[in-house]
């Protein structure tokens, strides 16, 4: 089976436990205002690879990630837009005893239940906690990701929540309280939340692509404040 990838990273340190082989899939249906990978958006570009090729590459790096308690992460873009491709690779990984992780906004198509059977950990990106906020920040319909949330609840797959914190948009105590309730109600198996401070490191890519950044003029989020919010609301979940 063929898939389209943006890139392959052999020593990922931020997308799941230990050292990870990270496959960044090409294509995304969302347009998050804070996205630092706008080059991943176009479903028609990227590099075409087969599941055999990606699995062989993963195997080559296995000695590095396995020793560290790591594994394989599929990120993006949105890996669920190429769900069947990810499923093929994850099936091979699970047969070989390799830890699998899916970094997703939950915006793909179809039935996710089989894929979740082969997924050890989901890093689930919450964009907003209501339909209006969701549309504003990522241009999507929240009901699409809610279908994924339902599959996630039914699977019981271990989940870590990720939320990008943006000055003036969702860095208030009020938002954090709502986020906490939203997670409890919709993704109850989540035992950990990561608050990621918005940064400006992807801005040069917008310039290169000739795209107007969604958060032009918004400063980077203060890391100390982000950590305070984490401690106050999510440290002891
Ligand atoms: S879901 Fe991820 S890749 Fe897609 S636009 Fe949002 S941040 Fe970017």
Short mmCIF file of C-alpha atoms and ligand atoms in Angstrom, two decimals:
data_model
loop_
_atom_site.label_atom_id
_atom_site.label_comp_id
_atom_site.label_asym_id
_atom_site.label_seq_id
_atom_site.Cartn_x
_atom_site.Cartn_y
_atom_site.Cartn_z
CA UNK A 1 0.00 0.00 0.00
CA UNK A 2 1.19 3.51 -0.79
CA UNK A 3 1.09 6.56 1.44
CA UNK A 4 2.31 10.14 1.31
CA UNK A 5 4.74 11.38 3.91
CA UNK A 6 6.23 14.78 4.64
CA UNK A 7 9.31 13.39 6.39
CA UNK A 8 10.79 10.66 8.58
CA UNK A 9 12.65 11.48 11.78
CA UNK A 10 14.80 8.77 13.33
CA UNK A 11 15.44 10.28 16.78
CA UNK A 12 12.24 12.05 17.85
CA UNK A 13 12.20 13.09 21.52
CA UNK A 14 8.89 14.92 21.95
CA UNK A 15 6.25 12.68 20.41
CA UNK A 16 5.74 9.89 22.92
CA UNK A 17 7.90 7.99 25.45
CA UNK A 18 11.62 7.39 24.85
CA UNK A 19 13.33 7.92 21.53
CA UNK A 20 10.88 7.56 18.61
CA UNK A 21 11.00 6.93 14.92
CA UNK A 22 8.50 9.59 13.78
CA UNK A 23 6.66 9.44 10.47
CA UNK A 24 5.14 12.80 9.52
CA UNK A 25 2.25 12.12 7.17
CA UNK A 26 1.41 14.57 4.40
CA UNK A 27 -1.99 16.28 4.27
CA UNK A 28 -4.30 17.94 6.76
CA UNK A 29 -7.95 19.00 6.56
CA UNK A 30 -7.53 21.63 9.29
CA UNK A 31 -5.83 25.01 9.08
CA UNK A 32 -4.86 25.74 12.67
CA UNK A 33 -3.94 29.38 13.16
CA UNK A 34 -0.95 28.27 15.27
CA UNK A 35 0.25 25.47 12.94
CA UNK A 36 4.03 25.34 12.62
CA UNK A 37 3.92 22.79 9.79
CA UNK A 38 1.97 24.51 6.99
CA UNK A 39 4.04 22.57 4.46
CA UNK A 40 2.16 19.46 5.62
CA UNK A 41 -1.28 20.78 4.62
CA UNK A 42 -1.41 19.95 0.90
CA UNK A 43 -2.64 16.34 0.50
CA UNK A 44 -1.22 16.20 -3.03
CA UNK A 45 2.43 16.87 -2.24
CA UNK A 46 5.01 15.05 -0.14
CA UNK A 47 6.81 11.83 -0.93
CA UNK A 48 5.09 8.61 -1.97
CA UNK A 49 6.26 5.56 -0.02
CA UNK A 50 4.99 2.03 0.58
CA UNK A 51 4.16 0.50 3.95
CA UNK A 52 6.99 -2.02 3.37
CA UNK A 53 9.51 0.80 2.85
CA UNK A 54 8.46 2.66 5.99
CA UNK A 55 8.43 -0.51 8.06
CA UNK A 56 11.93 -1.43 6.80
CA UNK A 57 13.14 2.04 7.81
CA UNK A 58 11.58 1.66 11.26
CA UNK A 59 13.33 -1.69 11.66
CA UNK A 60 16.68 -0.10 10.80
CA UNK A 61 16.35 2.34 13.71
CA UNK A 62 14.87 -0.18 16.13
CA UNK A 63 18.09 -0.70 18.16
CA UNK A 64 18.15 3.04 18.97
CA UNK A 65 14.56 3.56 20.02
CA UNK A 66 14.00 0.22 21.69
CA UNK A 67 16.81 0.63 24.20
CA UNK A 68 15.24 3.90 25.34
CA UNK A 69 11.74 2.48 25.88
CA UNK A 70 10.59 4.25 22.73
CA UNK A 71 8.88 3.14 19.55
CA UNK A 72 7.13 4.52 16.51
CA UNK A 73 4.94 7.63 16.24
CA UNK A 74 2.80 8.66 13.31
CA UNK A 75 2.24 12.40 13.26
CA UNK A 76 1.53 14.97 10.58
CA UNK A 77 -0.20 16.66 9.00
CA UNK A 78 -3.05 14.40 10.02
CA UNK A 79 -2.22 10.69 10.05
CA UNK A 80 -5.91 9.73 10.16
CA UNK A 81 -6.37 11.02 6.61
CA UNK A 82 -4.25 8.01 5.59
CA UNK A 83 -5.66 5.68 8.21
CA UNK A 84 -5.34 2.48 6.17
CA UNK A 85 -1.67 3.12 5.51
CA UNK A 86 -0.97 3.76 9.21
CA UNK A 87 -2.95 0.61 10.07
CA UNK A 88 -0.77 -1.54 7.79
CA UNK A 89 2.43 -0.25 9.40
CA UNK A 90 1.03 -0.49 12.96
CA UNK A 91 -0.04 -4.11 12.37
CA UNK A 92 3.51 -4.98 11.40
CA UNK A 93 4.90 -3.06 14.39
CA UNK A 94 2.60 -4.78 16.88
CA UNK A 95 3.46 -8.20 15.48
CA UNK A 96 7.12 -7.29 16.02
CA UNK A 97 6.47 -5.96 19.56
CA UNK A 98 7.15 -2.30 18.72
CA UNK A 99 5.34 0.41 20.73
CA UNK A 100 2.97 2.46 18.53
CA UNK A 101 1.80 6.03 19.04
CA UNK A 102 -0.59 8.19 17.05
CA UNK A 103 -0.29 11.98 17.23
CA UNK A 104 -3.60 13.27 15.90
CA UNK A 105 -6.26 15.97 15.90
CA UNK A 106 -8.82 13.22 15.24
CA UNK A 107 -9.85 14.54 11.84
CA UNK A 108 -9.84 11.72 9.34
CA UNK A 109 -12.54 9.68 7.68
CA UNK A 110 -14.37 6.50 8.51
CA UNK A 111 -14.07 3.97 11.27
CA UNK A 112 -11.12 4.30 13.63
CA UNK A 113 -11.78 1.28 15.83
CA UNK A 114 -9.46 -1.17 14.08
CA UNK A 115 -6.56 1.29 14.02
CA UNK A 116 -7.00 1.99 17.74
CA UNK A 117 -6.67 -1.75 18.45
CA UNK A 118 -3.11 -1.52 17.16
CA UNK A 119 -2.31 1.79 18.87
CA UNK A 120 -0.60 1.77 22.28
CA UNK A 121 -0.81 5.51 22.90
CA UNK A 122 -2.73 8.42 21.39
CA UNK A 123 -1.46 11.99 21.64
CA UNK A 124 -4.72 13.81 21.05
CA UNK A 125 -4.65 17.50 20.12
CA UNK A 126 -7.52 19.50 21.57
CA UNK A 127 -8.01 22.65 19.52
CA UNK A 128 -10.89 24.26 21.43
CA UNK A 129 -13.70 23.23 23.76
CA UNK A 130 -16.72 24.45 21.80
CA UNK A 131 -17.87 24.60 18.19
CA UNK A 132 -17.34 28.33 17.73
CA UNK A 133 -13.85 28.36 19.21
CA UNK A 134 -12.95 25.28 17.18
CA UNK A 135 -14.03 26.83 13.88
CA UNK A 136 -12.17 30.05 14.68
CA UNK A 137 -8.86 28.45 15.64
CA UNK A 138 -8.62 25.64 13.07
CA UNK A 139 -11.36 26.24 10.49
CA UNK A 140 -13.02 22.88 11.14
CA UNK A 141 -16.27 21.38 12.39
CA UNK A 142 -15.90 20.03 15.94
CA UNK A 143 -18.36 17.19 15.24
CA UNK A 144 -15.72 15.51 13.03
CA UNK A 145 -13.18 15.16 15.84
CA UNK A 146 -15.98 14.18 18.25
CA UNK A 147 -16.47 11.03 16.15
CA UNK A 148 -12.85 10.18 16.86
CA UNK A 149 -13.34 10.95 20.55
CA UNK A 150 -16.20 8.43 20.63
CA UNK A 151 -13.99 5.73 19.07
CA UNK A 152 -11.25 6.63 21.55
CA UNK A 153 -13.61 6.26 24.52
CA UNK A 154 -14.85 2.91 23.24
CA UNK A 155 -11.30 1.63 22.69
CA UNK A 156 -10.03 2.78 26.09
CA UNK A 157 -6.62 3.43 24.46
CA UNK A 158 -4.15 5.25 26.68
CA UNK A 159 -4.32 8.94 25.78
CA UNK A 160 -2.31 12.07 26.45
CA UNK A 161 -4.03 15.39 25.72
CA UNK A 162 -2.14 18.18 24.03
CA UNK A 163 -3.29 21.78 24.01
CA UNK A 164 -1.41 24.67 22.43
CA UNK A 165 -1.71 27.72 24.70
CA UNK A 166 -1.97 31.05 22.87
CA UNK A 167 -1.77 34.51 24.50
CA UNK A 168 -5.14 36.25 24.56
CA UNK A 169 -6.97 33.27 23.08
CA UNK A 170 -6.91 30.39 25.55
CA UNK A 171 -4.42 31.33 28.29
CA UNK A 172 -7.09 32.32 30.82
CA UNK A 173 -8.10 30.51 33.99
CA UNK A 174 -11.62 30.37 32.60
CA UNK A 175 -10.44 28.42 29.54
CA UNK A 176 -8.34 26.03 31.62
CA UNK A 177 -11.33 25.22 33.83
CA UNK A 178 -13.45 24.52 30.75
CA UNK A 179 -10.68 22.40 29.25
CA UNK A 180 -10.51 20.28 32.36
CA UNK A 181 -14.26 19.61 32.25
CA UNK A 182 -14.16 18.98 28.49
CA UNK A 183 -11.45 16.35 28.89
CA UNK A 184 -13.27 14.61 31.77
CA UNK A 185 -16.49 14.44 29.77
CA UNK A 186 -15.13 13.53 26.36
CA UNK A 187 -11.81 11.74 26.82
CA UNK A 188 -12.12 10.26 30.32
CA UNK A 189 -9.22 7.84 29.92
CA UNK A 190 -6.74 10.73 29.57
CA UNK A 191 -4.49 10.77 32.61
CA UNK A 192 -2.06 13.40 31.39
CA UNK A 193 -2.32 16.83 29.75
CA UNK A 194 0.53 18.64 28.04
CA UNK A 195 0.18 22.39 27.64
CA UNK A 196 2.35 23.53 24.75
CA UNK A 197 3.25 27.25 24.68
CA UNK A 198 2.58 28.82 21.27
CA UNK A 199 5.90 29.65 19.57
CA UNK A 200 6.96 31.57 16.49
CA UNK A 201 9.38 29.05 15.04
CA UNK A 202 7.14 28.10 12.12
CA UNK A 203 6.50 31.64 10.92
CA UNK A 204 9.30 31.67 8.32
CA UNK A 205 7.60 28.73 6.59
CA UNK A 206 4.47 30.82 5.97
CA UNK A 207 6.59 33.48 4.34
CA UNK A 208 8.24 30.89 2.11
CA UNK A 209 4.86 29.43 1.10
CA UNK A 210 3.31 32.87 0.56
CA UNK A 211 0.57 32.20 3.15
CA UNK A 212 -0.64 34.80 5.64
CA UNK A 213 -0.04 33.38 9.17
CA UNK A 214 -3.25 32.90 11.16
CA UNK A 215 -1.81 34.56 14.27
CA UNK A 216 0.15 37.45 12.73
CA UNK A 217 1.19 39.85 15.48
CA UNK A 218 0.44 37.44 18.35
CA UNK A 219 3.52 37.00 20.57
CA UNK A 220 4.92 33.67 21.73
CA UNK A 221 3.31 32.26 24.87
CA UNK A 222 5.29 32.75 28.07
CA UNK A 223 6.72 29.38 29.13
CA UNK A 224 6.69 30.19 32.85
CA UNK A 225 2.99 31.15 32.72
CA UNK A 226 2.22 27.99 30.76
CA UNK A 227 3.94 25.94 33.43
CA UNK A 228 1.97 27.74 36.16
CA UNK A 229 -1.29 26.93 34.37
CA UNK A 230 -0.21 23.32 34.05
CA UNK A 231 0.62 23.08 37.75
CA UNK A 232 -2.61 24.71 38.79
CA UNK A 233 -4.98 22.71 36.62
CA UNK A 234 -3.41 19.53 35.33
CA UNK A 235 -0.47 18.39 37.45
CA UNK A 236 -2.63 16.26 39.74
CA UNK A 237 -5.23 14.88 37.37
S1 LIG B 1 -3.98 19.65 12.76
FE1 LIG B 1 -1.77 19.82 13.02
S2 LIG B 1 -0.91 19.81 10.95
FE2 LIG B 1 -3.11 20.21 10.76
S3 LIG B 1 -3.24 22.44 10.67
FE3 LIG B 1 -3.53 21.82 12.80
S4 LIG B 1 -1.50 21.93 13.74
FE4 LIG B 1 -1.23 21.94 11.50
#
